[in-house]
Short mmCIF file of C-alpha atoms in Angstrom, two decimals:
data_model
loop_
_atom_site.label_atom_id
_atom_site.label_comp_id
_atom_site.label_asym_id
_atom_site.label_seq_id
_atom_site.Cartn_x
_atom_site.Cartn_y
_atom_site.Cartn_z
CA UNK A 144 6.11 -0.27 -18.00
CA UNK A 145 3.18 -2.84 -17.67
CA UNK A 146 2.60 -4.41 -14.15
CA UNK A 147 3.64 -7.82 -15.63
CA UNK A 148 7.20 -6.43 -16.75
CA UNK A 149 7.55 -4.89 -13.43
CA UNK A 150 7.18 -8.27 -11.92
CA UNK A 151 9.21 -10.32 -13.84
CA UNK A 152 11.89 -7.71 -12.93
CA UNK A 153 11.36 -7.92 -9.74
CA UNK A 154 11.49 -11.60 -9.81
CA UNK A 155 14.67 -11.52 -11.67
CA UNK A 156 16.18 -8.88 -9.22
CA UNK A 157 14.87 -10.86 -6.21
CA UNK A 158 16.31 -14.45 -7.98
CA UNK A 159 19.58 -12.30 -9.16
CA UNK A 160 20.17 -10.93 -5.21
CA UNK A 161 19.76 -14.13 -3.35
CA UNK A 162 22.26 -15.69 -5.38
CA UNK A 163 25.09 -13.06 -5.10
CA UNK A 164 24.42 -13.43 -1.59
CA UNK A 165 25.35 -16.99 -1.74
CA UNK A 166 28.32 -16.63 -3.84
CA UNK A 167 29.51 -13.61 -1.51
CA UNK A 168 29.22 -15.93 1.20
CA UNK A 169 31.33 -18.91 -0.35
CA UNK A 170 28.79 -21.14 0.20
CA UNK A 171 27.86 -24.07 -2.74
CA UNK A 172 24.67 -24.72 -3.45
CA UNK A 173 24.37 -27.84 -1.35
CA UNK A 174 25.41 -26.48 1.56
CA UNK A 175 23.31 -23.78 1.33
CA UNK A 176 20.53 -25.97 0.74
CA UNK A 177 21.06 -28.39 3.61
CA UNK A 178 21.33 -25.49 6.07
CA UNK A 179 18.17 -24.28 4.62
CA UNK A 180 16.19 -26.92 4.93
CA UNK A 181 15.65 -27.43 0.86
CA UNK A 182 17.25 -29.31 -2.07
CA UNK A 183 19.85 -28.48 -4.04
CA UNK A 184 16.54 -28.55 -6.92
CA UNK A 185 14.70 -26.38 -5.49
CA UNK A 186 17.35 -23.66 -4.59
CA UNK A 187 18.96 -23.87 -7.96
CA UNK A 188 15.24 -22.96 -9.55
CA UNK A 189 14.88 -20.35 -7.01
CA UNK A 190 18.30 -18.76 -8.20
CA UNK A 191 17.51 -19.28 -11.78
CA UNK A 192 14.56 -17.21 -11.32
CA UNK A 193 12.34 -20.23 -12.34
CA UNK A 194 10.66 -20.43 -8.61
CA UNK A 195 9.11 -18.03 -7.03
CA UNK A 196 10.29 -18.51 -3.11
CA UNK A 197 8.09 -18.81 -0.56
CA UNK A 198 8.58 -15.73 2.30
CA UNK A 199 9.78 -18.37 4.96
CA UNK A 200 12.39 -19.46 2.06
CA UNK A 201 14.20 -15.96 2.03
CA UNK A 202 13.64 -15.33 5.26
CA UNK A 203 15.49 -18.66 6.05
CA UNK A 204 18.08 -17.61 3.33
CA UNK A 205 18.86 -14.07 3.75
CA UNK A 206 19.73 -15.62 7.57
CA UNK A 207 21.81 -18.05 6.50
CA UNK A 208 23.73 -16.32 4.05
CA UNK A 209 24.08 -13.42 6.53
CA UNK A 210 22.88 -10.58 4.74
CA UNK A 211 22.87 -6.93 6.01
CA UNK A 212 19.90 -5.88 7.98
CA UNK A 213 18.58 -3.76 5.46
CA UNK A 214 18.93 -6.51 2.77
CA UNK A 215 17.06 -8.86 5.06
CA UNK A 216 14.55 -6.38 4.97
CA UNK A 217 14.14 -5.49 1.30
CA UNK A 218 14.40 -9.16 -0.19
CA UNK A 219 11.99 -10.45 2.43
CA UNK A 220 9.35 -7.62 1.77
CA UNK A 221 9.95 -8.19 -2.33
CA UNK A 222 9.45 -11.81 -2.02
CA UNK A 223 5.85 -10.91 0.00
CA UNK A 224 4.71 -8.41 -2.42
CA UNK A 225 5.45 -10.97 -5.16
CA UNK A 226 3.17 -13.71 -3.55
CA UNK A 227 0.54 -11.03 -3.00
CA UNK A 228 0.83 -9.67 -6.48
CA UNK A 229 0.81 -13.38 -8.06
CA UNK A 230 -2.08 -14.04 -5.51
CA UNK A 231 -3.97 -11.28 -7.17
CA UNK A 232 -3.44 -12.73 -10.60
CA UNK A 233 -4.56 -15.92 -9.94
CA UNK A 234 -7.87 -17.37 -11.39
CA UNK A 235 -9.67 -19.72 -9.36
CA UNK A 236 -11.68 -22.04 -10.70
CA UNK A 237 -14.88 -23.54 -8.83
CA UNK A 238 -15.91 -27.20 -9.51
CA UNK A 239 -19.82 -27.50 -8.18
CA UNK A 240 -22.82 -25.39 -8.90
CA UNK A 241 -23.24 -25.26 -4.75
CA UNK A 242 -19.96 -23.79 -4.27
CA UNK A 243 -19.73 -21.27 -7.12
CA UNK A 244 -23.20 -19.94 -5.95
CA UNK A 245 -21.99 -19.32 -1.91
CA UNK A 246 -18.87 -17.52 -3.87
CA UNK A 247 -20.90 -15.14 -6.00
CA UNK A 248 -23.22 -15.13 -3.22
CA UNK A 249 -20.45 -13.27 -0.92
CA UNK A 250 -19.14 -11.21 -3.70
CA UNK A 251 -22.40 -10.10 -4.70
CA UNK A 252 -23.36 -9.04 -0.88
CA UNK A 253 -20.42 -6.15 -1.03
CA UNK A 254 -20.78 -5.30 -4.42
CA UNK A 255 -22.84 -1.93 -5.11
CA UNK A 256 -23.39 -2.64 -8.72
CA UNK A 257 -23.21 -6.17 -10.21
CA UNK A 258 -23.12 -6.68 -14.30
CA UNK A 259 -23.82 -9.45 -16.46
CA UNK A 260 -23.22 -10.38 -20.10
CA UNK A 261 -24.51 -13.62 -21.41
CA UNK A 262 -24.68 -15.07 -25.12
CA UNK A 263 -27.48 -18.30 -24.16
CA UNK A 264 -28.70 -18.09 -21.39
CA UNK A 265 -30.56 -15.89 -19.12
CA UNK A 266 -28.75 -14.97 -16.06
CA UNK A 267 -29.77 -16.36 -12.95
CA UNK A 268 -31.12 -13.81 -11.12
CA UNK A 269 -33.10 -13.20 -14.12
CA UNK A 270 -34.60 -16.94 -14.51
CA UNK A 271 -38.25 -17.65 -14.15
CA UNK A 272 -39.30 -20.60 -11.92
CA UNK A 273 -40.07 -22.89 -14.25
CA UNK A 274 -36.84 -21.82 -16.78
CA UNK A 275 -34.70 -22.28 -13.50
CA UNK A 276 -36.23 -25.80 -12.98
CA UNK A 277 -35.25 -26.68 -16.34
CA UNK A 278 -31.22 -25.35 -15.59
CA UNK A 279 -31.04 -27.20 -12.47
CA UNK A 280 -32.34 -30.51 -14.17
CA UNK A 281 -28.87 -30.51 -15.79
CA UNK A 282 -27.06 -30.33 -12.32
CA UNK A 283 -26.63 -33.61 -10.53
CA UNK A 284 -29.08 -34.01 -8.28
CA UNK A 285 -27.17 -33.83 -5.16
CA UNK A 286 -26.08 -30.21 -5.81
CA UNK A 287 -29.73 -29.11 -6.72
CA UNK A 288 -30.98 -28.15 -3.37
CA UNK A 289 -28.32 -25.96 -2.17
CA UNK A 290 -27.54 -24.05 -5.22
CA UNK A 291 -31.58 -23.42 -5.03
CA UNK A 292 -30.96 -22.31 -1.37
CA UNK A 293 -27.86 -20.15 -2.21
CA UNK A 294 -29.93 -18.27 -5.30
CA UNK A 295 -32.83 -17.61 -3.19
CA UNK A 296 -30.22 -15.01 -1.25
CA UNK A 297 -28.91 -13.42 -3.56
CA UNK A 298 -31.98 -13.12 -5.87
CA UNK A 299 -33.55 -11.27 -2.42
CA UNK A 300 -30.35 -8.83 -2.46
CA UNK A 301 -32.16 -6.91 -5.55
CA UNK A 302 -34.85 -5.88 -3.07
CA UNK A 303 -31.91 -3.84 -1.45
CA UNK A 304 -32.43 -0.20 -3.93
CA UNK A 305 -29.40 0.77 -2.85
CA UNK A 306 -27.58 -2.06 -5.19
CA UNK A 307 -27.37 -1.82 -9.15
CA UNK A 308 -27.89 -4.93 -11.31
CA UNK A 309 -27.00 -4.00 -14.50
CA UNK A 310 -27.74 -6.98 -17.66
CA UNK A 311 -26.68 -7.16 -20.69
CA UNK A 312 -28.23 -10.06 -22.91
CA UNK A 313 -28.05 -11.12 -26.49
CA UNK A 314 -30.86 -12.05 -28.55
CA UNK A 315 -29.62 -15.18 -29.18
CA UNK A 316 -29.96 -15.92 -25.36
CA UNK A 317 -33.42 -14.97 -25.51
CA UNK A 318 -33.86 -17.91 -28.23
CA UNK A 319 -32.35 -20.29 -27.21
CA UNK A 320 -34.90 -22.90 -26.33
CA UNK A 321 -34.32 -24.39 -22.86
CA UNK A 322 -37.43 -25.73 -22.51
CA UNK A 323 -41.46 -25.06 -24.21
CA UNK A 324 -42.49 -22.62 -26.56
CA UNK A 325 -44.81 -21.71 -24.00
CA UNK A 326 -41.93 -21.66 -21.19
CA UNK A 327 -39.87 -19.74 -22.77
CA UNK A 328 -42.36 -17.24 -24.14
CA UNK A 329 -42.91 -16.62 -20.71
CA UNK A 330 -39.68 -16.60 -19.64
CA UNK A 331 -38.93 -13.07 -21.98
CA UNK A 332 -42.34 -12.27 -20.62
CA UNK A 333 -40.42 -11.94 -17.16
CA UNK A 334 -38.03 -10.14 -18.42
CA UNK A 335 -39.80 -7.44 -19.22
CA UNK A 336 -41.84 -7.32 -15.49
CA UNK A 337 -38.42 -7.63 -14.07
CA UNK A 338 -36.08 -4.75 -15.73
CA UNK A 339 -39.04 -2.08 -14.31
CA UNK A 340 -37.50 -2.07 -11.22
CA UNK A 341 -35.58 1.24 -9.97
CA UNK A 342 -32.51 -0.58 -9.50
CA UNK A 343 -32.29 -3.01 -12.84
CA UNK A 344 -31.28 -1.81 -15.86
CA UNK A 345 -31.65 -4.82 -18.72
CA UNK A 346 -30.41 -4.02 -22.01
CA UNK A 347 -30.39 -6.58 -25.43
CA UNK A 348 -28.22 -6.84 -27.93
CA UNK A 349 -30.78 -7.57 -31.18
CA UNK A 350 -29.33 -9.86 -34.19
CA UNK A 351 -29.62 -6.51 -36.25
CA UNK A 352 -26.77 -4.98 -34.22
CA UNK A 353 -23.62 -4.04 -36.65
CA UNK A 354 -21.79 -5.12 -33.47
CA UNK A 355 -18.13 -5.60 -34.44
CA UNK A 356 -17.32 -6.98 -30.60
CA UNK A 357 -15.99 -10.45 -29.97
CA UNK A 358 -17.67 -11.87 -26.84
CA UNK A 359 -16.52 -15.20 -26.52
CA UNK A 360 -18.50 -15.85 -23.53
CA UNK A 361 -20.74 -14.67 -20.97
CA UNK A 362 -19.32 -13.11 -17.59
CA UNK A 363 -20.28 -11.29 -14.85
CA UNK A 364 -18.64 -8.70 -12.87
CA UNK A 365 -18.71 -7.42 -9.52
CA UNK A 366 -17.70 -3.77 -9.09
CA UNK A 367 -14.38 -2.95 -10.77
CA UNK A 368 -13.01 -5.91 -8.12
CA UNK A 369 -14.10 -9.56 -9.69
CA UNK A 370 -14.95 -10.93 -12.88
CA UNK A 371 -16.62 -14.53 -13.31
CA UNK A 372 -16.95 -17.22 -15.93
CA UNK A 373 -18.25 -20.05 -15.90
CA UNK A 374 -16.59 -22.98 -18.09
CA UNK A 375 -17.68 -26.31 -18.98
CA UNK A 376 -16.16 -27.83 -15.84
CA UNK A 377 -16.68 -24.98 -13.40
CA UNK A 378 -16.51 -21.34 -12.73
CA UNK A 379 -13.49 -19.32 -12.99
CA UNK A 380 -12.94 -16.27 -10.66
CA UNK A 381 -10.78 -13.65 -11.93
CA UNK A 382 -9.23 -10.85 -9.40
CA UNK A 383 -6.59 -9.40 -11.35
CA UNK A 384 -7.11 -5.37 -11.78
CA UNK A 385 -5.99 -5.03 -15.37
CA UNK A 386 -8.22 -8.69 -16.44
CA UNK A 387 -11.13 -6.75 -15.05
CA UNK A 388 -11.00 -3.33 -16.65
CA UNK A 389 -10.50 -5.26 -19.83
CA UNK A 390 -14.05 -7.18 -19.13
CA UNK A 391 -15.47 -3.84 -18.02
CA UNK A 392 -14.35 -2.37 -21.21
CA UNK A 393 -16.16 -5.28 -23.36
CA UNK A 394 -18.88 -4.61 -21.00
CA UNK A 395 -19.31 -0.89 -22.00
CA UNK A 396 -19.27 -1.92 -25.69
CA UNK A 397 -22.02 -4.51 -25.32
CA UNK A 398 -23.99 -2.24 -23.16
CA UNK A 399 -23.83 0.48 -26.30
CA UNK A 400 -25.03 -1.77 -28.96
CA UNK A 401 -28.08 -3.14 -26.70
CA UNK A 402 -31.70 -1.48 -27.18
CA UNK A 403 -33.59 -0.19 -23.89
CA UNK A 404 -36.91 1.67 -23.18
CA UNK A 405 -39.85 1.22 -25.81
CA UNK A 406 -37.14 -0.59 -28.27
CA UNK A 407 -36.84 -3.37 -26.28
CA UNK A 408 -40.42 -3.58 -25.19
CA UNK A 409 -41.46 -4.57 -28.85
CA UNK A 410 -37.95 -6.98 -29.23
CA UNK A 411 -39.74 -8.50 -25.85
CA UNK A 412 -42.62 -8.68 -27.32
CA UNK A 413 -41.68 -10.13 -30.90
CA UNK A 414 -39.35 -12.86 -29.47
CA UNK A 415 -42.53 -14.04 -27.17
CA UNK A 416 -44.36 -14.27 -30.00
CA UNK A 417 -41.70 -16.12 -32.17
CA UNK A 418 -41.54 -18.37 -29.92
CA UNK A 419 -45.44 -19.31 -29.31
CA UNK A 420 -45.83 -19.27 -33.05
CA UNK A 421 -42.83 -21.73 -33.32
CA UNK A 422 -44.09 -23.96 -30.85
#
């Protein structure tokens, strides 16, 4: 049985209990909702299994409707492993380049290995100055100097060996022109300075790749704990253990198709070229 099914069982059973307790107790649905402190809405939904009810709720029901003890115990400790389970699931989505990068920035201080995936762009932590100047011209300038502030800490977390940073890029990333010819020559230029360090492992993805993997976006996760997006109005944060081995699976693929060592040296060297010769 997959964790969802288990909680929508569990949901039904805790819905399914609270009302037999109700109609055990020959008490209508207003009353019970008056004494409560709810409406008659809200408890009906709650019985109907179409709201999930708060702890306080239960706790405030199973009283009312003078359940056993042990009942009290069990529906009250159901209804706060729902919430914590649904709390798990949740994804959280970030409006502000500031606030997104003091989230990542926390993650990213207790994760041991970090992993990113992008399709157009290079990564942050990856970003020469003058390609990062040309990414932050599209924030508003109000957010520009604390998102600067926030990536200068976590860019000064690779220094830490201990950490992994593990990339994953496609070609098409690599090309995609965010600014000069010359800029973004030297932009791949970095790239290839950067990924000798002990603990960065860079890895591309070339055009030629028989790749047979959907990747509908770039994401980047954070141990086997948190995966993150970013979306056209924000950045979504995804916590939800089965979401994130799924990304970690796509992950693995990508990481498979891309070339490393002396292979990507000359795709380094060839897009740098393309692009000065393209002008």
């Amino acid at each position: 049985m997959t964790a969802p099914e288990r909680s929508r069982l569990a949901r039904e059973r805790l819905s399914r209990e609270l009302r037999r307790l109700r109609t055990e107790a020959k008490m209508t649905g207003t009353a019970t909702a008056r004494a409560t402190g709810m409406s008659q809405s809200k408890l009906s939904k709650i019985e109907n299994g179409m709201l999930l009810p708060s702890v306080t709720d239960v706790e405030r029901l199973v009283a009312e409707l003078a359940a056993t003890r042990e009942t009290r115990i069990e529906l009250v400790e159901l209804a706060r492993s729902l919430h914590a389970e649904a709390e798990t699931r949740r994804v959280v989505l970030h409006r502000g380049a500031h606030r997104h990068q003091q989230t990542i920035s926390r993650v990213e201080a207790r994760a041991a290995t970090s992993r990113f995936f992008q399709v157009n762009l290079v990564p942050a932590l990856l970003q020469s100055e003058a390609y990062l100047r040309i990414v932050l011209g599209t924030m508003p300038p109000s957010e520009q100097e604390a998102a600067v502030a926030a990536l200068r800490i976590r860019r000064s977390r690779m220094d830490d060996l201990a950490k992994q940073f593990v990339f994953v890029l496609s070609e098409s990333a690599l090309r995609w022109r965010m600014g000069s010819a010359e800029l973004m020559a030297e932009q791949v230029e970095h790239l290839a300075a950067i990924q000798r360090r002990p603990n960065v492992r860079l890895g591309v993805v070339p055009w030629s790749a028989d790749a047979n993997v959907v990747a509908l976006h770039g994401f980047h996760i954070y141990d086997e704990r948190v995966v993150t997006v970013s979306v056209l109005t924000g950045n979504a944060t995804i916590t939800d253990p089965l979401d994130v081995r799924e990304y970690l699976a796509l992950f693995g693929r990508l990481e498979r198709l891309a070339v490393r060592g002396e292979e990507l040296q000359a795709l380094l060297k060839r897009i740098a070229e393309d692009h000065r010769r393209l002008g």
